Short mmCIF file of C-alpha atoms in Angstrom, two decimals:
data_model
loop_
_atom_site.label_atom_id
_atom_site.label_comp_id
_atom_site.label_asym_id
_atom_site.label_seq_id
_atom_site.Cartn_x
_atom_site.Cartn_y
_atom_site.Cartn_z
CA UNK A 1 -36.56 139.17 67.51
CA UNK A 2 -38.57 135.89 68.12
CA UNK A 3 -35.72 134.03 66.41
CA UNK A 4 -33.12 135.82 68.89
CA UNK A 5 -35.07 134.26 71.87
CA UNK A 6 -35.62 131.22 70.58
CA UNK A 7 -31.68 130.98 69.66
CA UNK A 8 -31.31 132.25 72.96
CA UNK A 9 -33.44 129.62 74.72
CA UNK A 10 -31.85 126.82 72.74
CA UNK A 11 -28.08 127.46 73.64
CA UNK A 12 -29.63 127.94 77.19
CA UNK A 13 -31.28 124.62 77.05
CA UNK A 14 -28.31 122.92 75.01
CA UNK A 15 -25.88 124.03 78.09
CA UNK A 16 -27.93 123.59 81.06
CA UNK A 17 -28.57 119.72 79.22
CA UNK A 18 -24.95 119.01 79.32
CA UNK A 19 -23.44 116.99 81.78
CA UNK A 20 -20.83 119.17 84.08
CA UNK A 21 -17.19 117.76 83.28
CA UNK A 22 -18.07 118.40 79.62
CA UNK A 23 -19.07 122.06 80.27
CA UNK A 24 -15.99 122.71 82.21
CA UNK A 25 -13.68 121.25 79.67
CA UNK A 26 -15.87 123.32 77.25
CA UNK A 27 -15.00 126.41 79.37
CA UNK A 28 -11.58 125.59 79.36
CA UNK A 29 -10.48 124.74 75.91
CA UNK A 30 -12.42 127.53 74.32
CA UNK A 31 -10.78 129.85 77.01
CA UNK A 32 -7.45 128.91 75.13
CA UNK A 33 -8.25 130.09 71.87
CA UNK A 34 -10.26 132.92 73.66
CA UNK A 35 -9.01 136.47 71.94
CA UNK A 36 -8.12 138.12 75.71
CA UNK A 37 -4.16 137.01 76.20
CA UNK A 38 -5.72 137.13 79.93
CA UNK A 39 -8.46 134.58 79.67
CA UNK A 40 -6.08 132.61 77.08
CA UNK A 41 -3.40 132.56 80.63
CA UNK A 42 -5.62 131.38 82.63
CA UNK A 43 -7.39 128.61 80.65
CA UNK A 44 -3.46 127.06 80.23
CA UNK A 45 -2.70 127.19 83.23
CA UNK A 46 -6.18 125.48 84.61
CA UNK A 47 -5.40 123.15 81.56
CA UNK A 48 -2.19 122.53 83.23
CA UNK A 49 -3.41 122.03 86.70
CA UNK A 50 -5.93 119.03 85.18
CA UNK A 51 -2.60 117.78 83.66
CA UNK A 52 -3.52 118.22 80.31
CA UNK A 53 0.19 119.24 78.92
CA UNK A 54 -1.69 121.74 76.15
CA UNK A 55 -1.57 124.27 79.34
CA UNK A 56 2.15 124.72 79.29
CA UNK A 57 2.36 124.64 75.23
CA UNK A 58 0.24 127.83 75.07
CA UNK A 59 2.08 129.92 77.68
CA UNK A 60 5.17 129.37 75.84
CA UNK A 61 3.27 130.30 72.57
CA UNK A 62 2.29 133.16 74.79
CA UNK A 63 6.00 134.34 75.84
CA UNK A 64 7.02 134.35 72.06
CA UNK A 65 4.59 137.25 71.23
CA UNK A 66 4.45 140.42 71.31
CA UNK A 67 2.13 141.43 73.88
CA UNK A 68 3.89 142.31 77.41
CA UNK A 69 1.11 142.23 79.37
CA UNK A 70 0.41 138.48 78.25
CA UNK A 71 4.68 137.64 78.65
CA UNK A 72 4.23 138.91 82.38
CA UNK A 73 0.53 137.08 83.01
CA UNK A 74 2.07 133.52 81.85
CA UNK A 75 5.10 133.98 83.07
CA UNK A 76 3.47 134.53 86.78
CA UNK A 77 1.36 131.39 85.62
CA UNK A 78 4.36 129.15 85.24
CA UNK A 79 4.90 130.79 88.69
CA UNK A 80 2.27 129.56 90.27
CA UNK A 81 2.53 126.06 88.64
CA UNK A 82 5.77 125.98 89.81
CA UNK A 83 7.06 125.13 86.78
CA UNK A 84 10.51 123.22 86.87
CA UNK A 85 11.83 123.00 83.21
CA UNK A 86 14.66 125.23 82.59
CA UNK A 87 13.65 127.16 79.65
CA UNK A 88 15.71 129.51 77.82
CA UNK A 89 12.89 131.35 76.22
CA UNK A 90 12.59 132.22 79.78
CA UNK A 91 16.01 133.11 80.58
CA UNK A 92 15.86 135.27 77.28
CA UNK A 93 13.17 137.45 78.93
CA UNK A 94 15.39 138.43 82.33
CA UNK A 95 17.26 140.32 79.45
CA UNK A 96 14.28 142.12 78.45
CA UNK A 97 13.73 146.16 78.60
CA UNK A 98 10.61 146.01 80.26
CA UNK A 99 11.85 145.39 84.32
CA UNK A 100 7.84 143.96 85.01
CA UNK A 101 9.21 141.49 82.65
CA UNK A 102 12.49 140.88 83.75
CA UNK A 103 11.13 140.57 87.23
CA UNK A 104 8.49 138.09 86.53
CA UNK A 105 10.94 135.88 84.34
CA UNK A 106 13.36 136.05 87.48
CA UNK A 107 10.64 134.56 89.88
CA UNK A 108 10.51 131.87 87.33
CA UNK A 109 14.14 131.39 87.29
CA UNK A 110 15.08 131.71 90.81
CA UNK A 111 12.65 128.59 91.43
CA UNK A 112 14.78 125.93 89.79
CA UNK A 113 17.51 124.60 91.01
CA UNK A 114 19.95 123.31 87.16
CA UNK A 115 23.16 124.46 87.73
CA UNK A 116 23.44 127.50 85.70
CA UNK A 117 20.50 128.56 87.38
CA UNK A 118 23.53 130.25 89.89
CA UNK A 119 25.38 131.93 88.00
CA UNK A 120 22.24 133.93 86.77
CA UNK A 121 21.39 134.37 89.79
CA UNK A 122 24.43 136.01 90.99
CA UNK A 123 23.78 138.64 87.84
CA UNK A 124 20.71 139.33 89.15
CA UNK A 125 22.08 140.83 92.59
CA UNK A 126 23.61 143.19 90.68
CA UNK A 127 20.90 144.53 88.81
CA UNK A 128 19.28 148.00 89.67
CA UNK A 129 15.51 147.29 90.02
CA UNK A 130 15.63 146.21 93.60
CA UNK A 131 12.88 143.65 93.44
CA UNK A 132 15.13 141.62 90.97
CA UNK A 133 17.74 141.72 93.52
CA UNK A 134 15.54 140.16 96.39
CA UNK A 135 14.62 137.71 94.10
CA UNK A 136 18.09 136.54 93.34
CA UNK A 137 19.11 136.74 96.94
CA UNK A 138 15.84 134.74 97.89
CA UNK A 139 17.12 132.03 95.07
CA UNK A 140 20.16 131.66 95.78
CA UNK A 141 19.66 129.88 99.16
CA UNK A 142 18.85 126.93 97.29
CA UNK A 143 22.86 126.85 96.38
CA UNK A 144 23.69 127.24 99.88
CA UNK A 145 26.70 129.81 98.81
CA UNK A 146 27.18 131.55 101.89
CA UNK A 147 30.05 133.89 100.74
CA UNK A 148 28.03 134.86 97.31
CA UNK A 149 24.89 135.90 99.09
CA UNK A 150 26.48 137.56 102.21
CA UNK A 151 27.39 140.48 99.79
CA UNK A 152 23.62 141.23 99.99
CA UNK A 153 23.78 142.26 103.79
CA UNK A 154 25.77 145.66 102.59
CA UNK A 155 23.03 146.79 99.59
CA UNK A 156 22.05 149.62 99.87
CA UNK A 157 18.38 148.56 100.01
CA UNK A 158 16.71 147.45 103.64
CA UNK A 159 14.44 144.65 101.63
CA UNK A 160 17.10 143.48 99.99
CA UNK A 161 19.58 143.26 102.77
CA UNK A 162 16.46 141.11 104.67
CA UNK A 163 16.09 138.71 101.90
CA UNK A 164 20.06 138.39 101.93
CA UNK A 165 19.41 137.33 105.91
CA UNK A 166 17.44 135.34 105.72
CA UNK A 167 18.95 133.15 102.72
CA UNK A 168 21.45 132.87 104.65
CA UNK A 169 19.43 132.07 107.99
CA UNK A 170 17.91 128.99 106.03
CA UNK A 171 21.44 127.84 104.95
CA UNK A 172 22.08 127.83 108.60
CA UNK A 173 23.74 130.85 109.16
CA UNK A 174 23.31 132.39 113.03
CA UNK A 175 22.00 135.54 114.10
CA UNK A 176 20.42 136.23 111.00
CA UNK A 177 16.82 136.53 112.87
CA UNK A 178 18.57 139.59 115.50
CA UNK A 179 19.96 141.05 111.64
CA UNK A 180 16.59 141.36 110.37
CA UNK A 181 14.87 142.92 113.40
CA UNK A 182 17.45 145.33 113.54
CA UNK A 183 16.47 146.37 109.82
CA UNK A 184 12.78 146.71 111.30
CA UNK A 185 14.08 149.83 112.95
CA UNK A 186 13.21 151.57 109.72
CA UNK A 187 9.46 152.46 110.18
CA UNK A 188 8.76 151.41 107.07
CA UNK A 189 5.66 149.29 107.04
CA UNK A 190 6.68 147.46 103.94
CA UNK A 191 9.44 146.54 105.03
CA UNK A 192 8.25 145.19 108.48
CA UNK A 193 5.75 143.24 105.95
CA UNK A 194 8.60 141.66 104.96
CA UNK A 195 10.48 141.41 107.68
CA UNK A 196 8.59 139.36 110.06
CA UNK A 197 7.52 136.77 107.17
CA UNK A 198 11.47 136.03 106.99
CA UNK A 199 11.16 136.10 110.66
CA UNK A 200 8.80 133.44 110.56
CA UNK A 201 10.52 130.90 107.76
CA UNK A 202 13.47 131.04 109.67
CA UNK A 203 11.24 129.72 112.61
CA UNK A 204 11.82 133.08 114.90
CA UNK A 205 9.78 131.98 117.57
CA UNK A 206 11.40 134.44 119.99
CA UNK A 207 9.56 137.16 117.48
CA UNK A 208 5.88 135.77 117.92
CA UNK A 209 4.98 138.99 121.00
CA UNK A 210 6.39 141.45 118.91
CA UNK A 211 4.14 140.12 115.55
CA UNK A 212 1.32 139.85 117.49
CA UNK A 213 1.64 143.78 118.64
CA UNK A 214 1.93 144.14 114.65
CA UNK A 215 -1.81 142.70 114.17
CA UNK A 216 -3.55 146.19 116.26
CA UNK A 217 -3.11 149.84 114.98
CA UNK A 218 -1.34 149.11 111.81
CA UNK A 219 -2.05 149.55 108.14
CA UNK A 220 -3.82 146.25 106.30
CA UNK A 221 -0.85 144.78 104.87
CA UNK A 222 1.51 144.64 107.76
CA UNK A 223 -1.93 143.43 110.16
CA UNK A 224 -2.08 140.33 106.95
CA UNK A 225 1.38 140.11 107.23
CA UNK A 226 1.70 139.39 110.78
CA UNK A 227 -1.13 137.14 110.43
CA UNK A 228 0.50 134.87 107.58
CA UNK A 229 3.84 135.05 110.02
CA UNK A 230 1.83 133.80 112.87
CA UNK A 231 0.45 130.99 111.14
CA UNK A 232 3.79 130.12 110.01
CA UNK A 233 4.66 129.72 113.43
CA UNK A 234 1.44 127.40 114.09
CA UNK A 235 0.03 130.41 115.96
CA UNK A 236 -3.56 131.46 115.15
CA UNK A 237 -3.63 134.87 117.17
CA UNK A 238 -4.02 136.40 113.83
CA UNK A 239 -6.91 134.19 112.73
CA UNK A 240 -9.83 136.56 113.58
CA UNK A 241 -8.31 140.03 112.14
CA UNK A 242 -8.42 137.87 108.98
CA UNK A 243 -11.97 136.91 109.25
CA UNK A 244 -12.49 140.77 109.56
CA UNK A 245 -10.28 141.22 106.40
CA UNK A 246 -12.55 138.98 104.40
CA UNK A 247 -15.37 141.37 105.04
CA UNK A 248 -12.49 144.16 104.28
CA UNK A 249 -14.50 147.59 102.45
CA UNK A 250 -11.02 147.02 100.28
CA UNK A 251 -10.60 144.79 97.76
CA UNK A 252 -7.64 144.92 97.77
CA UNK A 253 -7.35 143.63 101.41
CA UNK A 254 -10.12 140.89 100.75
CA UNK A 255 -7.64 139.79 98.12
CA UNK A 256 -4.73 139.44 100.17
CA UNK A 257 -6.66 137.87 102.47
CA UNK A 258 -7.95 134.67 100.17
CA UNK A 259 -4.12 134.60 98.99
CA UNK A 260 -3.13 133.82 102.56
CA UNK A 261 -5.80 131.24 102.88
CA UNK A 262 -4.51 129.72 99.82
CA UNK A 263 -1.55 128.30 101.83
CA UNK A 264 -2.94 127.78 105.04
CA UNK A 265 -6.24 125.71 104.42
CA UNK A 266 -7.81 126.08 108.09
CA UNK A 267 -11.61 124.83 108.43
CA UNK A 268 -12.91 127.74 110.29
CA UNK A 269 -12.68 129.82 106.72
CA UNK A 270 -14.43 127.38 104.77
CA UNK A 271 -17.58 128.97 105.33
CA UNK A 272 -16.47 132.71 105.05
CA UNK A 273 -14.62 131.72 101.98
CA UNK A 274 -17.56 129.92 99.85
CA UNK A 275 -19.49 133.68 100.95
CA UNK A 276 -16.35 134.99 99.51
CA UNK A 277 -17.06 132.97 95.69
CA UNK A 278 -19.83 135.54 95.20
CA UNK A 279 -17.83 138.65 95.67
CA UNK A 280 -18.13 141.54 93.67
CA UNK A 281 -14.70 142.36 93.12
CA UNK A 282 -13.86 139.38 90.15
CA UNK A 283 -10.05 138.48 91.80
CA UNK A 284 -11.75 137.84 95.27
CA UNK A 285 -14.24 135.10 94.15
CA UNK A 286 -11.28 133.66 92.15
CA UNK A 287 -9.15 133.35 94.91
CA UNK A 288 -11.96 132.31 97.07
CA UNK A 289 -12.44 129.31 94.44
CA UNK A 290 -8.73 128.25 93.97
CA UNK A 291 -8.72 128.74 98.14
CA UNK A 292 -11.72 125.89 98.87
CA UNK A 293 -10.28 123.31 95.85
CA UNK A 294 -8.02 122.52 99.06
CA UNK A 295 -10.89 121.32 101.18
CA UNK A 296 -12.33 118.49 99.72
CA UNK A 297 -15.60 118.42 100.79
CA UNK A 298 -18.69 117.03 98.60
CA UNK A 299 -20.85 120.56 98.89
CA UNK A 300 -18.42 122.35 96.66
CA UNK A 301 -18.65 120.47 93.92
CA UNK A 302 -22.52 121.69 93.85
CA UNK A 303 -21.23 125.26 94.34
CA UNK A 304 -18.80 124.84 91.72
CA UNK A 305 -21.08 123.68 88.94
CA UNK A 306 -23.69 127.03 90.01
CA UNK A 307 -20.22 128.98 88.93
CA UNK A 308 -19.87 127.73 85.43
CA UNK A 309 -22.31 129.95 84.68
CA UNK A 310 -20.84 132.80 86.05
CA UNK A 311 -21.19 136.46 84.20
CA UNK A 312 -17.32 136.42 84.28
CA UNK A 313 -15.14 134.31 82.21
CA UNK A 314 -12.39 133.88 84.65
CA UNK A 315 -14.77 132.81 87.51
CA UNK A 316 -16.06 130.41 84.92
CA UNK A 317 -12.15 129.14 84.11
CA UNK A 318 -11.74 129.17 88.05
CA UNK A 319 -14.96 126.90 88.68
CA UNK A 320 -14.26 124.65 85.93
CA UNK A 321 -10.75 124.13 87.10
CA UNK A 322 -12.32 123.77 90.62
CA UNK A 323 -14.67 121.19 89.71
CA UNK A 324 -12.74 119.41 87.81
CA UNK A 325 -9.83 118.96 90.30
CA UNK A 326 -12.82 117.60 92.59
CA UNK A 327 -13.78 114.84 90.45
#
């Protein structure tokens, strides 16, 4: 038992001892060979956000196994890194039986902009899992194929027929804004989620008093909704219901909440979110720690070391990534 402690107190000391860049690389390249697919996803893609190019060798590595639950984490990582190659490891996977993979690979997919990237897109709208449809419709407004995604305005599904409007709203297509508030007349609160977020990238401003009536009396996600919307339309009406929806009882609202603040970087949250690091709920303080890398302030990079030595590995991977990106 003494031996224990001391072996204990010496690792302690040997860490503490080391400077912090080396302990977050530490963090990160054991994470890769870590035997969790999801802490393996996560140190790539933080590998991949330092620019070390080992990130993006071990998601592919990751999308040739076996394991579906690691094919759908990296392929949302190459999501989020907005990855650009056109990969047909990738494309190979929209063929897969598993639709949480074939919708993941599609997000991937409908980002780039090659030229067969169409045509796969196009197969897409005719697929039966509706959320692979959106996508495709969503993607192809990049090809600015009016006639190809107008056929979306007659699916049979409300969502899809939104995304359809307003692909073809941003390839400058009129009316498209009046099309998708008359789909709102479904009370359907996910679509309305939807709805006035499409509202808002095609720069609706005639919408903003019927949004704002969206952030009282409604469920959580159509309040954080109409709050994103609203601060697409450099409107901050929205800003205070998401203050209360960082101190949400839900974590599942608290998360949406720091994914919103990942895109719009406003100062008044820079406090809340650094109380937001310490949540209990593990995808919180990670998104609270991805949210403040976009603030640049000298503080953090105190707060980030404290979180290398986080209980959690992935709050580790997030901190070291964090710090590292503040160097």
């Amino acid at each position: 038992m003494k031996w224990l402690l001391l072996l204990n107190f010496l690792l302690l000391f040997l860490t503490c001892g080391t400077p912090p860049r080396e302990r977050a690389l530490q963090i990160l390249n054991s994470g890769i060979k870590d035997s969790s697919v999801v802490i393996r996803v996560n140190a790539a893609k933080g590998l991949k956000e330092i620019g070390d190019s080992r990130g993006i060798e071990v998601l592919y590595k990751i999308l040739q196994g076996e394991d579906e639950d690691g094919i759908i984490a990296a392929l949302n990582a190459l999501y989020d890194l907005q990855e650009k190659r056109f990969s047909l490891l990738v494309v190979n996977l929209i063929k897969d039986a598993n639709p949480l993979v074939r919708t993941e690979a599609y997000r991937v997919v409908a980002r780039l902009s090659q030229p067969e990237v169409k045509q796969i897109l196009i197969n897409g709208t005719r697929d039966h899992i509706v959320s692979i449809r959106r996508i495709a419709y969503q993607g192809l407004a990049q090809f600015n194929d009016e006639k190809v995604i107008r056929a979306g305005l007659s699916d049979p599904d409300p969502l899809v027929r939104i995304e359809s409007a307003r692909s073809l709203g941003l390839c400058g297509e009129n009316g498209m804004g009046n099309f998708i508030k008359k789909e709102l007349k479904l009370m359907n609160p996910e679509v309305w989620s939807r709805g006035v977020i499409c509202l808002a990238e095609l720069k609706d401003t005639s919408s903003l008093g019927f949004i704002k009536k969206l952030l009282f009396d409604t469920p959580w996600d159509l309040k954080l909704s109409a709050c994103e919307a609203l601060l697409m339309l450099n409107n901050d009406s929205g800003n205070e219901i998401l203050k209360q929806a960082l101190k949400s009882d839900d974590p599942f609202v608290r998360i949406k909440a720091v994914e919103i603040l990942k895109r719009y970087p406003l100062p008044e949250f820079f406090e809340p979110l650094k109380q937001a690091t310490q949540d209990e709920y593990i995808n919180v303080s990670i998104g609270a720690i991805d949210d403040l890398r976009h603030y640049h302030k000298k503080e953090l990079k105190k707060l980030f070391v404290q979180l290398l030595d986080a209980p959690n590995p992935l709050v580790r991977i997030a901190a070291a990534v964090a710090y590292l990106k503040a160097e």
